[in-house]
PDB file of C-alpha atoms in Angstrom:
ATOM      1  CA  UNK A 668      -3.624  27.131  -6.483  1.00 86.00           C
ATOM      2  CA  UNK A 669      -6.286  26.225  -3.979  1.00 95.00           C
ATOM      3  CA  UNK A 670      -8.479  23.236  -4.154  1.00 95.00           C
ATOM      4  CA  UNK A 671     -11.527  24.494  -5.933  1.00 96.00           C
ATOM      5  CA  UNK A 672      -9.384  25.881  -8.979  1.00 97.00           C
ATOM      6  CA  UNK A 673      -8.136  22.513  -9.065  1.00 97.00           C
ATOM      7  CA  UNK A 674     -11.375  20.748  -9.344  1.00 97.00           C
ATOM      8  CA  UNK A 675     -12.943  22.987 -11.702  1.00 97.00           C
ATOM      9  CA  UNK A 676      -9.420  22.017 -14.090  1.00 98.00           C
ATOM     10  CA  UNK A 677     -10.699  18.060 -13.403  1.00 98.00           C
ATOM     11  CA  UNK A 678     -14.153  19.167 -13.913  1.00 98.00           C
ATOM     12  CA  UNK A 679     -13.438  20.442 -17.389  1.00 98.00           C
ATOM     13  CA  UNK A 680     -11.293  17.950 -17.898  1.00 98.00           C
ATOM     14  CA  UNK A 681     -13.503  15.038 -17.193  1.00 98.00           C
ATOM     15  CA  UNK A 682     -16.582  16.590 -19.623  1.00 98.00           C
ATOM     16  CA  UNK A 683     -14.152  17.409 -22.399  1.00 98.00           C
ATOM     17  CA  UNK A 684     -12.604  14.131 -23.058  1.00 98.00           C
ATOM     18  CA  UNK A 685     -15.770  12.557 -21.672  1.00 98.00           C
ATOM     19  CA  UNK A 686     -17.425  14.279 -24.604  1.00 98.00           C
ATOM     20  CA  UNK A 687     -14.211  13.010 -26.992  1.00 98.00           C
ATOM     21  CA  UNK A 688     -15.015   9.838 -25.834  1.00 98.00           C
ATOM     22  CA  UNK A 689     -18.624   9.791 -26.448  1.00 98.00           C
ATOM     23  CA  UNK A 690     -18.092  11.275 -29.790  1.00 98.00           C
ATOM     24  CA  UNK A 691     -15.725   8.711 -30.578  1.00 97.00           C
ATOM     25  CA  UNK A 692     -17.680   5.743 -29.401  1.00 97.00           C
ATOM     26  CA  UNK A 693     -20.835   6.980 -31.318  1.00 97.00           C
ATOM     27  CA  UNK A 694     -19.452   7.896 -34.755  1.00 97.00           C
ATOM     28  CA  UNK A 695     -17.378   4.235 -34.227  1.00 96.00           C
ATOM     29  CA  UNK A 696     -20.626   2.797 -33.405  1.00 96.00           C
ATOM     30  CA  UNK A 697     -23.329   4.825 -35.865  1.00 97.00           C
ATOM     31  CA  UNK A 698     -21.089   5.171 -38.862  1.00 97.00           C
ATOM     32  CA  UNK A 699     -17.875   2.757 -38.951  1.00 96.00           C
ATOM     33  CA  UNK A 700     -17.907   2.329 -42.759  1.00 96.00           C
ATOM     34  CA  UNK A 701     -17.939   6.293 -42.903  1.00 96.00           C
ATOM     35  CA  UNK A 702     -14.699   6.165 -40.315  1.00 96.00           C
ATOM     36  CA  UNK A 703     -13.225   3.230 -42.029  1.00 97.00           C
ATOM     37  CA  UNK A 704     -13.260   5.146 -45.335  1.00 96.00           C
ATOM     38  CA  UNK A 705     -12.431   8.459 -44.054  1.00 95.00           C
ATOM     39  CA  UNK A 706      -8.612   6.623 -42.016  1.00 94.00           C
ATOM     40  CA  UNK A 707      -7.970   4.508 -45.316  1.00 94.00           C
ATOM     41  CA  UNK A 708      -7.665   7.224 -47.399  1.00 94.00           C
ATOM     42  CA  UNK A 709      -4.617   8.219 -44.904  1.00 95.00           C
ATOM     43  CA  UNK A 710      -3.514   4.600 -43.613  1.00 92.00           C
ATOM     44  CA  UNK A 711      -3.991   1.840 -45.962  1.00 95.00           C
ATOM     45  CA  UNK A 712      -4.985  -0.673 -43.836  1.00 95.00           C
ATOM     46  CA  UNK A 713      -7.084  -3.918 -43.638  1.00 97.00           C
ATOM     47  CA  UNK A 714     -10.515  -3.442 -42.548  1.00 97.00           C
ATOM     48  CA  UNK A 715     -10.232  -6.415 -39.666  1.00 97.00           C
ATOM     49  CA  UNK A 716      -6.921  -4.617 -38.454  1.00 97.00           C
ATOM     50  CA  UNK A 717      -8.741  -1.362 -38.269  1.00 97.00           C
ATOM     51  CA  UNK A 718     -11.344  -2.593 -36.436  1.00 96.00           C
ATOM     52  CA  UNK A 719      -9.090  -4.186 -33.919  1.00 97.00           C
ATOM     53  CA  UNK A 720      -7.626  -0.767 -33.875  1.00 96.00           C
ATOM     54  CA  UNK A 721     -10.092   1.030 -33.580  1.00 96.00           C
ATOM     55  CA  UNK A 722     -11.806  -0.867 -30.143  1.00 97.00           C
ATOM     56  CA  UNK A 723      -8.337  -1.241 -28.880  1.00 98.00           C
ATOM     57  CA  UNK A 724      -7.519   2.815 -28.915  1.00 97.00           C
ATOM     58  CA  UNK A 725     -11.277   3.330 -27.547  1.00 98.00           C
ATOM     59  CA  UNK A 726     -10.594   1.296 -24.803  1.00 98.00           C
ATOM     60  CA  UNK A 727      -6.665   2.516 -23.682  1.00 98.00           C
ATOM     61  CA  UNK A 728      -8.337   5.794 -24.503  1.00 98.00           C
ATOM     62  CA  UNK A 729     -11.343   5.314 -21.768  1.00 98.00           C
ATOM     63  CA  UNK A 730      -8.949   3.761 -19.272  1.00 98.00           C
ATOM     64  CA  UNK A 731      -6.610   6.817 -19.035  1.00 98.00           C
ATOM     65  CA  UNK A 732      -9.947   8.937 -19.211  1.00 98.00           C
ATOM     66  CA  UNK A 733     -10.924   7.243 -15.870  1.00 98.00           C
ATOM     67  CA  UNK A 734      -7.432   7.384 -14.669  1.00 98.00           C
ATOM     68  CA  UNK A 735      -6.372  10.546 -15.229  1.00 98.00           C
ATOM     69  CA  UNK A 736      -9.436  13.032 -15.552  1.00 97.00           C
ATOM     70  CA  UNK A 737     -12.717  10.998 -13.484  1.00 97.00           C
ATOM     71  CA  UNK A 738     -10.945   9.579 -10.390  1.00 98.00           C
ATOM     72  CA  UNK A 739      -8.877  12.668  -9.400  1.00 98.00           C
ATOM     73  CA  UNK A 740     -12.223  14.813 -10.045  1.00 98.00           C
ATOM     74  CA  UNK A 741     -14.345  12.746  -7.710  1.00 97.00           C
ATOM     75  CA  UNK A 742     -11.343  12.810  -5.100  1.00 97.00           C
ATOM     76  CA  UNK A 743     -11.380  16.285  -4.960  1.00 97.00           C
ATOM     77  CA  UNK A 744     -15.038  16.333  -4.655  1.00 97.00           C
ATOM     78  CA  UNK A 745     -15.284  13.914  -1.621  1.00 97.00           C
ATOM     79  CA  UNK A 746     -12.179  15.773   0.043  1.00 95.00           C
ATOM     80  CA  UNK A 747     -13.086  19.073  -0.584  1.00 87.00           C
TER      81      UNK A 747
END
């Protein structure tokens, strides 16, 4: 594999889960009571402890998203 095949993977990468991510955020944000229902039907579950939840798995979720898909894309941007 050379370099550029590389960074197009990160590329895609990055705007895929960046778009997961956004999606995530925004239906968290815009409709929680929708997404509260929706997971309780499945997971029984306190509505404090779901919220807690919910910002927690956003959060580990964004920090491997920078980690693991942003950061080695803009490496291989500034090195190639």
């Amino acid at each position: 594999m050379d370099i550029q095949t590389i960074t197009t993977f990160f590329m895609w990468c990055t705007v895929i889960n960046g778009g997961i991510l956004i999606l995530w955020a925004g239906f968290s944000m815009l409709a929680p009571d929708m997404v509260y229902r929706t997971q309780n039907f499945w997971f029984p579950i306190p509505r404090e402890t779901f919220n807690v939840l919910m910002y927690s798995f956003i959060g580990i979720f964004k920090i491997l998203f920078l980690l693991f898909n942003a950061v080695p894309y803009i490496s291989l941007l500034i090195i190639g």
